[in-house]
Amino acid sequence: MKLSALGRIALATGIAVLATATLPGTPAAAAPVKRKLLPVLVEFSDASFQFPDKVKASTPDTYFGAKSDSAASYLSELSRGQYTVVPAVPEQFLGPIKLDLSAAGCPHGKINQMTRDELAKRGLVAGEDYDSISIVFPAQKTNCPWAGLATLPGPTTWINLYGTASGIDVVGHELGHNLGFGHQGRLRCTGGNLGACKSAGASHTTIMAGGYRPAGFSAPEMIRAGWLNGGASQKVTKSGVYTLRTLHGKGSGVRALDIALGGDRLVIEYRHAAGNFDAKLEGVHAYRVPKGSYGASSLIDTTAADKTAANNAAPNTDAITKLTDKASKLSVAVVSSGGGQAKVKVALNGDSLASIDAAPTKSPSPSPSPSATPTPSASPSANTATEAESDGSEPVTELGSRELTADDDSSTTLPLVAGGGAALLAAGLGFLLLKRRRGKHA
């Protein structure tokens, strides 16, 4: 089924509204971006914030606070200053704005349109006075089946607020959708055989799936955003031993290997605690990127058991030691890993791992990273819908998935598959009722 202006929805901590048939392509890395973000507090004719003063007090800290778990600090640190969000207005937010609209039925499209109408009445112009908006509203009567909603990619997030504040796991996750990141899935490739992989739920190495805070984004997502440029992402075209430094943190060096895998790509990263990220991650991780869509990658898990950092497994549980793919004549083996550095052997074109010299391969001159601009355009193009399609309430296709309980804090992932039209990865269409623990976001 090919999706066009109808778009589709994928749910995890929230919902990403995808307004195009496939994820965007990957043009050259963009220059550093400072994006004006406008949080707007919204109330309804029949529902208001229970503690409005507390919501107003918490909103600036949630989005722009100095602490590492604000949206601004989180994105700035992850991108190493290449992407920042700043307040669109001196007050750092607007509202609460009362809409002449009932909360019942989760009317997210009407909420968006009426909020934008109110901003226009106040003289605020999209694309000039603000680049993105985040609409925050009380959850008590909406019955929205999500904690957050976002255009993917696009300029809008909706936060269905329980309590008085949302955490970075919701706000950061939804802003990641705005950047073009889907929900990262997991591929179970037992024994490292890439020719026999099966979909197996959610990754736990990124905030875009089950990782949440303090996990950062994964290497494919960093490539998609344009944050691994200047040689930080190296395309591997010959067999050799390659040295990786930790994906996040300060300094230079190769942070990701990008390898052809048939029509797909294989991305290798090394994760280690750095700055405010990855305290629960360690080791070399691998991802399959379908048809070059870096925002739609899936973690490769070579184990038979479903153990992740989310259920108190060892930090290196999802790490790889060896991968093979007979079809593309590829082999990968970890030579060493730990202490902020890893060495990885890559054998191409049928070369044997044993024949590769143990000395690290000299990196070629840096070439432009295959990355997308981190600020999606609001104007119509082949990869983005019109403003009305990207943000509106017109019918969208929703993909069903499982329901989360209070004891299940992982997120459900529906991998977004690119190619000649998006593939539906669910047995049927319908609403996903996702019940996140309310206290999580209070």
Coordinates of C-alpha atoms in Angstrom, one line a residue:
M1 CA 0.0 0.0 0.0
K2 CA 1.5 3.3 -1.0
L3 CA 0.9 6.2 1.4
S4 CA 0.7 9.7 0.1
A5 CA -1.1 12.7 1.6
L6 CA -3.0 10.5 3.9
G7 CA 0.2 9.7 5.7
R8 CA 0.5 7.2 8.5
I9 CA 1.0 7.0 12.2
A10 CA 3.5 4.9 14.1
L11 CA 3.3 4.8 17.9
A12 CA 5.8 4.4 20.7
T13 CA 6.0 6.9 23.6
G14 CA 3.8 8.9 21.2
I15 CA 2.8 8.9 17.6
A16 CA 4.7 10.1 14.6
V17 CA 2.6 11.4 11.8
L18 CA 4.4 10.5 8.5
A19 CA 3.1 12.6 5.7
T20 CA 5.0 11.0 2.8
A21 CA 5.4 7.5 1.3
T22 CA 8.9 7.1 2.5
L23 CA 11.3 8.7 4.8
P24 CA 13.3 11.6 3.3
G25 CA 16.5 11.1 1.3
T26 CA 19.9 12.0 2.6
P27 CA 21.4 15.2 1.0
A28 CA 24.6 16.7 2.2
A29 CA 25.1 17.7 5.9
A30 CA 23.6 21.1 6.7
A31 CA 25.2 24.0 8.5
P32 CA 24.6 24.4 12.2
V33 CA 21.0 25.3 12.9
K34 CA 19.3 27.4 15.6
R35 CA 15.6 26.6 15.5
K36 CA 12.9 28.8 17.2
L37 CA 10.6 26.6 19.2
L38 CA 7.3 27.9 20.6
P39 CA 5.7 25.8 23.4
V40 CA 2.0 26.7 23.6
L41 CA -0.2 25.8 26.6
V42 CA -3.7 25.0 25.4
E43 CA -6.9 24.4 27.4
F44 CA -10.4 23.4 26.2
S45 CA -14.0 24.6 26.7
D46 CA -14.5 21.6 29.0
A47 CA -11.0 20.9 30.4
S48 CA -8.2 23.0 32.0
F49 CA -4.9 22.3 33.6
Q50 CA -5.5 21.2 37.2
F51 CA -2.4 23.2 38.4
P52 CA -1.8 25.8 35.7
D53 CA 0.8 27.8 37.8
K54 CA 2.9 24.6 38.1
V55 CA 2.6 23.9 34.4
K56 CA 3.6 27.4 33.5
A57 CA 6.6 27.2 35.9
S58 CA 7.8 23.9 34.6
T59 CA 7.5 24.6 30.8
P60 CA 10.6 26.8 30.4
D61 CA 12.7 24.2 32.2
T62 CA 11.3 21.3 30.2
Y63 CA 12.2 23.0 26.9
F64 CA 15.0 25.4 27.5
G65 CA 16.4 24.8 31.0
A66 CA 20.1 24.6 31.8
K67 CA 19.9 21.1 33.1
S68 CA 20.9 18.3 30.8
D69 CA 17.4 16.9 30.5
S70 CA 15.8 19.9 28.9
A71 CA 15.1 19.6 25.2
A72 CA 17.5 22.4 24.3
S73 CA 20.4 20.9 26.4
Y74 CA 19.7 17.4 25.2
L75 CA 19.7 18.2 21.5
S76 CA 22.7 20.6 21.7
E77 CA 24.9 18.1 23.5
L78 CA 23.9 15.2 21.2
S79 CA 24.6 17.3 18.1
R80 CA 27.7 18.8 19.6
G81 CA 26.3 22.3 19.0
Q82 CA 25.2 21.7 15.5
Y83 CA 21.5 21.8 16.4
T84 CA 19.9 24.0 19.0
V85 CA 16.4 25.0 19.9
V86 CA 15.8 28.4 21.3
P87 CA 12.7 30.2 22.7
A88 CA 10.6 31.9 20.0
V89 CA 9.3 34.5 22.5
P90 CA 10.9 36.2 25.4
E91 CA 8.5 34.5 27.9
Q92 CA 9.7 31.1 26.5
F93 CA 6.1 29.9 26.1
L94 CA 2.6 31.2 25.5
G95 CA -0.7 30.5 27.3
P96 CA -2.7 28.9 28.5
I97 CA -4.8 29.7 25.4
K98 CA -8.5 28.7 25.8
L99 CA -9.9 27.0 22.6
D100 CA -13.6 26.9 21.9
L101 CA -13.3 23.2 21.5
S102 CA -14.3 20.1 23.5
A103 CA -11.4 17.9 24.7
A104 CA -13.4 14.7 23.9
G105 CA -12.2 12.5 21.1
C106 CA -8.6 13.7 21.0
P107 CA -9.1 16.2 18.1
H108 CA -5.4 16.7 17.5
G109 CA -5.9 18.2 14.0
K110 CA -8.4 20.8 15.3
I111 CA -6.2 21.6 18.3
N112 CA -3.3 22.3 15.9
Q113 CA -5.3 24.4 13.5
M114 CA -7.1 26.4 16.2
T115 CA -3.8 27.0 18.0
R116 CA -2.2 28.3 14.9
D117 CA -5.2 30.5 14.2
E118 CA -4.8 32.0 17.7
L119 CA -1.1 32.6 17.1
A120 CA -1.9 34.4 13.9
K121 CA -4.4 36.6 15.7
R122 CA -1.5 37.6 18.0
G123 CA 0.7 38.5 15.0
L124 CA 2.9 35.5 15.2
V125 CA 3.9 34.1 11.7
A126 CA 5.1 30.6 11.2
G127 CA 8.5 30.5 9.6
E128 CA 9.3 34.0 10.8
D129 CA 8.4 34.3 14.4
Y130 CA 8.6 30.6 15.1
D131 CA 9.9 27.5 13.3
S132 CA 8.2 24.8 15.3
I133 CA 5.4 24.6 17.9
S134 CA 4.9 22.2 20.7
I135 CA 1.2 22.2 21.8
V136 CA 0.8 21.1 25.5
F137 CA -2.7 20.3 26.7
P138 CA -4.3 18.6 29.7
A139 CA -4.9 14.9 29.2
Q140 CA -7.8 14.3 31.6
K141 CA -10.6 14.4 29.1
T142 CA -9.0 13.9 25.7
N143 CA -8.7 10.1 25.8
C144 CA -5.7 10.4 23.4
P145 CA -4.0 7.0 23.1
W146 CA -0.6 8.6 23.3
A147 CA 1.6 10.7 25.5
G148 CA 3.0 12.6 22.5
L149 CA 2.4 13.1 18.8
A150 CA 4.7 14.6 16.1
T151 CA 4.9 15.2 12.4
L152 CA 7.7 13.1 10.9
P153 CA 9.5 15.2 9.7
G154 CA 7.9 18.5 10.4
P155 CA 7.3 21.5 12.7
T156 CA 4.7 20.2 15.2
T157 CA 4.5 18.2 18.4
W158 CA 1.6 17.6 20.6
I159 CA 2.1 16.8 24.3
N160 CA -0.8 15.1 26.1
L161 CA 0.1 16.2 29.6
Y162 CA -0.5 14.1 32.6
G163 CA 0.4 16.0 35.8
T164 CA 2.4 19.2 35.6
A165 CA 5.4 18.4 33.3
S166 CA 6.6 16.0 30.7
G167 CA 10.1 14.4 30.7
I168 CA 12.7 14.3 28.0
D169 CA 11.7 10.8 27.1
V170 CA 8.4 12.2 25.6
V171 CA 9.5 15.7 24.5
G172 CA 12.9 14.6 23.2
H173 CA 11.3 11.6 21.5
E174 CA 8.8 13.7 19.7
L175 CA 11.3 16.3 18.6
G176 CA 13.3 13.4 17.2
H177 CA 10.4 12.6 15.0
N178 CA 10.4 16.2 13.8
L179 CA 14.0 15.6 12.7
G180 CA 12.9 12.6 10.6
F181 CA 13.6 9.7 13.0
G182 CA 11.1 6.8 13.0
H183 CA 10.7 4.3 15.8
Q184 CA 13.8 2.1 15.8
G185 CA 13.1 -1.6 15.7
R186 CA 15.1 -4.6 16.6
L187 CA 16.2 -7.4 14.3
R188 CA 17.0 -10.8 15.9
C189 CA 19.9 -12.2 13.9
T190 CA 20.9 -15.1 16.1
G191 CA 24.5 -16.0 15.9
G192 CA 25.2 -12.9 13.8
N193 CA 23.8 -14.3 10.6
L194 CA 22.4 -11.3 8.7
G195 CA 20.7 -13.6 6.2
A196 CA 18.3 -15.0 8.8
C197 CA 17.0 -12.0 10.8
K198 CA 13.5 -11.6 12.2
S199 CA 11.7 -8.6 13.5
A200 CA 11.8 -8.6 17.3
G201 CA 10.3 -5.5 18.9
A202 CA 12.1 -2.4 19.9
S203 CA 15.7 -1.3 20.1
H204 CA 17.0 0.0 23.5
T205 CA 19.9 2.1 22.2
T206 CA 18.0 5.2 21.4
I207 CA 15.4 7.5 22.8
M208 CA 13.4 6.8 19.6
A209 CA 12.5 3.4 20.9
G210 CA 12.9 1.8 24.3
G211 CA 16.1 3.5 25.4
Y212 CA 14.7 6.7 26.8
R213 CA 16.9 8.9 29.0
P214 CA 19.8 8.7 29.4
A215 CA 20.3 7.0 26.0
G216 CA 21.3 9.3 23.1
F217 CA 20.4 8.8 19.5
S218 CA 21.9 5.9 17.6
A219 CA 24.6 6.3 14.8
P220 CA 22.1 6.0 11.9
E221 CA 19.9 8.7 13.4
M222 CA 23.0 10.9 13.9
I223 CA 23.9 10.4 10.3
R224 CA 20.3 11.2 9.3
A225 CA 20.5 14.4 11.2
G226 CA 23.8 15.5 9.6
W227 CA 25.6 15.4 13.0
L228 CA 28.4 12.9 12.0
N229 CA 30.2 15.0 9.4
G230 CA 33.8 15.9 8.9
G231 CA 34.9 12.2 8.8
A232 CA 33.0 11.2 11.9
S233 CA 31.0 8.8 9.7
Q234 CA 33.3 6.7 7.5
K235 CA 32.1 4.8 4.5
V236 CA 34.0 1.5 4.4
T237 CA 35.0 0.5 0.9
K238 CA 37.9 -1.9 1.6
S239 CA 38.7 -4.7 4.0
G240 CA 40.6 -3.7 7.1
V241 CA 40.6 -3.0 10.9
Y242 CA 38.9 0.3 11.8
T243 CA 39.1 2.2 15.0
L244 CA 35.9 3.7 16.5
R245 CA 35.7 6.2 19.4
T246 CA 32.5 6.5 21.5
L247 CA 29.5 7.8 19.6
H248 CA 28.7 10.6 22.0
G249 CA 31.0 13.1 23.7
K250 CA 33.5 15.7 22.8
G251 CA 36.5 15.4 20.5
S252 CA 37.2 14.2 16.9
G253 CA 37.6 10.7 15.4
V254 CA 35.5 8.1 13.5
R255 CA 32.3 7.4 15.4
A256 CA 30.4 5.2 12.9
L257 CA 31.3 2.8 10.0
D258 CA 28.8 2.9 7.1
I259 CA 29.0 -0.3 4.9
A260 CA 27.1 -1.4 1.9
L261 CA 24.9 -4.4 2.5
G262 CA 23.2 -5.3 -0.8
G263 CA 20.7 -2.5 -1.4
D264 CA 20.8 -1.6 2.3
R265 CA 23.5 -0.2 4.6
L266 CA 25.1 -1.6 7.7
V267 CA 26.1 1.0 10.3
I268 CA 28.5 0.1 13.1
E269 CA 29.0 2.2 16.3
Y270 CA 30.7 2.0 19.6
R271 CA 28.7 3.1 22.7
H272 CA 30.3 4.1 26.0
A273 CA 29.2 6.5 28.7
A274 CA 30.1 10.0 27.6
G275 CA 28.8 13.3 28.9
N276 CA 25.2 12.8 30.0
F277 CA 24.5 9.9 27.8
D278 CA 24.8 6.1 27.5
A279 CA 25.5 5.2 31.2
K280 CA 23.7 1.9 30.6
L281 CA 25.2 1.2 27.2
E282 CA 28.6 -0.4 26.3
G283 CA 30.1 -2.1 23.3
V284 CA 29.9 -2.2 19.5
H285 CA 26.4 -2.1 18.1
A286 CA 25.1 -2.6 14.6
Y287 CA 22.1 -1.4 12.6
R288 CA 20.5 -2.3 9.3
V289 CA 19.5 0.7 7.3
P290 CA 16.8 -0.1 4.7
K291 CA 17.5 1.4 1.2
G292 CA 19.5 4.2 2.7
S293 CA 16.7 5.5 5.0
Y294 CA 18.9 6.2 8.0
G295 CA 15.9 7.4 10.1
A296 CA 14.3 3.9 9.7
S297 CA 17.1 1.7 11.0
S298 CA 16.8 -1.4 13.1
L299 CA 19.2 -2.6 15.8
I300 CA 20.8 -6.0 15.1
D301 CA 20.6 -8.3 18.1
T302 CA 22.7 -11.5 17.8
T303 CA 21.4 -13.1 21.0
A304 CA 18.5 -15.5 21.4
A305 CA 17.2 -13.9 24.6
D306 CA 15.3 -10.6 24.9
K307 CA 17.6 -8.9 27.4
T308 CA 18.1 -5.2 27.3
A309 CA 19.3 -2.3 29.4
A310 CA 15.6 -1.7 30.2
N311 CA 15.3 -5.0 32.1
N312 CA 18.6 -4.5 34.0
A313 CA 20.7 -6.6 31.7
A314 CA 24.5 -5.9 31.4
P315 CA 25.3 -2.7 29.4
N316 CA 26.9 -4.7 26.6
T317 CA 23.9 -7.1 26.2
D318 CA 22.9 -5.8 22.8
A319 CA 26.6 -5.5 21.6
I320 CA 27.8 -7.6 18.7
T321 CA 31.0 -9.7 18.4
K322 CA 30.7 -11.0 14.9
L323 CA 28.3 -10.6 11.9
T324 CA 28.3 -12.4 8.5
D325 CA 26.2 -12.0 5.4
K326 CA 26.9 -14.6 2.6
A327 CA 24.7 -12.7 0.1
S328 CA 26.8 -9.6 0.2
K329 CA 30.1 -11.4 1.0
L330 CA 30.5 -9.4 4.2
S331 CA 32.0 -10.3 7.6
V332 CA 32.5 -8.1 10.6
A333 CA 34.3 -9.0 13.9
V334 CA 35.1 -6.9 17.0
V335 CA 38.8 -7.1 17.7
S336 CA 38.7 -5.1 21.0
S337 CA 36.2 -2.9 22.8
G338 CA 36.2 -0.9 26.0
G339 CA 37.5 2.2 27.7
G340 CA 36.2 4.6 25.1
Q341 CA 37.5 2.9 22.0
A342 CA 36.8 -0.1 19.8
K343 CA 38.6 -1.8 16.9
V344 CA 36.5 -3.6 14.3
K345 CA 37.6 -5.9 11.5
V346 CA 35.6 -5.6 8.2
A347 CA 36.0 -8.1 5.5
L348 CA 34.5 -7.2 2.1
N349 CA 34.1 -9.0 -1.2
G350 CA 34.5 -12.5 0.3
D351 CA 37.8 -11.7 2.1
S352 CA 38.4 -13.8 5.2
L353 CA 38.6 -12.1 8.6
A354 CA 41.7 -14.1 9.4
S355 CA 43.6 -12.6 6.4
I356 CA 43.1 -9.0 7.5
D357 CA 46.1 -7.3 9.2
A358 CA 45.6 -6.4 12.8
A359 CA 46.9 -2.9 12.2
P360 CA 44.1 -0.3 11.9
T361 CA 43.3 0.8 8.4
K362 CA 44.3 4.3 7.6
S363 CA 41.2 6.4 7.1
P364 CA 40.7 8.0 3.7
S365 CA 40.2 11.7 3.3
P366 CA 36.8 12.6 4.8
S367 CA 33.9 12.6 2.3
P368 CA 30.6 14.3 2.8
S369 CA 28.4 12.3 5.2
P370 CA 25.2 10.9 3.7
S371 CA 23.1 13.0 6.0
A372 CA 19.9 14.9 5.8
T373 CA 19.3 18.5 6.8
P374 CA 18.4 18.7 10.4
T375 CA 15.7 21.3 9.8
P376 CA 12.9 20.0 7.6
S377 CA 11.4 22.5 5.2
A378 CA 7.8 23.5 5.7
S379 CA 7.4 24.0 2.0
P380 CA 6.0 21.2 -0.2
S381 CA 8.6 18.9 -1.8
A382 CA 8.9 15.3 -2.9
N383 CA 9.7 14.3 0.7
T384 CA 7.5 16.7 2.7
A385 CA 3.8 17.3 2.6
T386 CA 2.1 20.6 2.5
E387 CA 1.6 22.4 5.8
A388 CA -2.0 21.2 6.0
E389 CA -1.0 17.6 5.3
S390 CA 2.0 17.7 7.7
D391 CA 0.1 19.1 10.6
G392 CA -3.6 18.7 9.9
S393 CA -6.3 16.4 11.0
E394 CA -7.2 14.9 7.7
P395 CA -7.5 11.1 7.8
V396 CA -4.3 9.2 8.5
T397 CA -3.6 5.5 8.5
E398 CA -2.8 4.2 11.9
L399 CA -0.8 1.0 12.5
G400 CA -2.0 -1.3 15.3
S401 CA 0.4 -2.7 17.8
R402 CA 0.5 -4.1 21.3
E403 CA -0.7 -2.4 24.5
L404 CA 1.8 -1.4 27.2
T405 CA 0.9 -2.0 30.8
A406 CA 2.2 -0.2 33.9
D407 CA 4.8 -2.9 34.3
D408 CA 6.1 -2.7 30.8
D409 CA 8.2 0.4 30.3
S410 CA 9.5 -0.4 26.9
S411 CA 8.1 1.2 23.8
T412 CA 6.5 -0.6 20.9
T413 CA 8.3 -0.1 17.7
L414 CA 6.9 -0.3 14.2
P415 CA 9.9 0.0 11.9
L416 CA 9.3 2.4 9.0
V417 CA 10.5 0.7 5.9
A418 CA 11.5 2.8 2.9
G419 CA 11.6 1.7 -0.7
G420 CA 9.1 1.9 -3.5
G421 CA 6.4 2.8 -1.1
A422 CA 6.1 2.3 2.6
A423 CA 5.3 -1.2 3.9
L424 CA 2.7 -1.8 6.5
L425 CA 4.2 -3.8 9.4
A426 CA 1.0 -4.7 11.2
A427 CA -1.7 -7.3 10.5
G428 CA -4.4 -4.7 10.4
L429 CA -5.2 -1.0 10.7
G430 CA -6.6 0.6 13.8
F431 CA -5.8 2.5 16.9
L432 CA -3.0 1.5 19.2
L433 CA -4.0 2.1 22.8
L434 CA -0.8 2.9 24.5
K435 CA -1.0 3.3 28.3
R436 CA 2.2 4.8 29.5
R437 CA 2.7 5.0 33.3
R438 CA 1.2 8.4 34.2
G439 CA 3.7 9.1 36.9
K440 CA 6.5 8.7 34.4
H441 CA 5.7 12.1 33.0
A442 CA 4.5 13.9 36.1

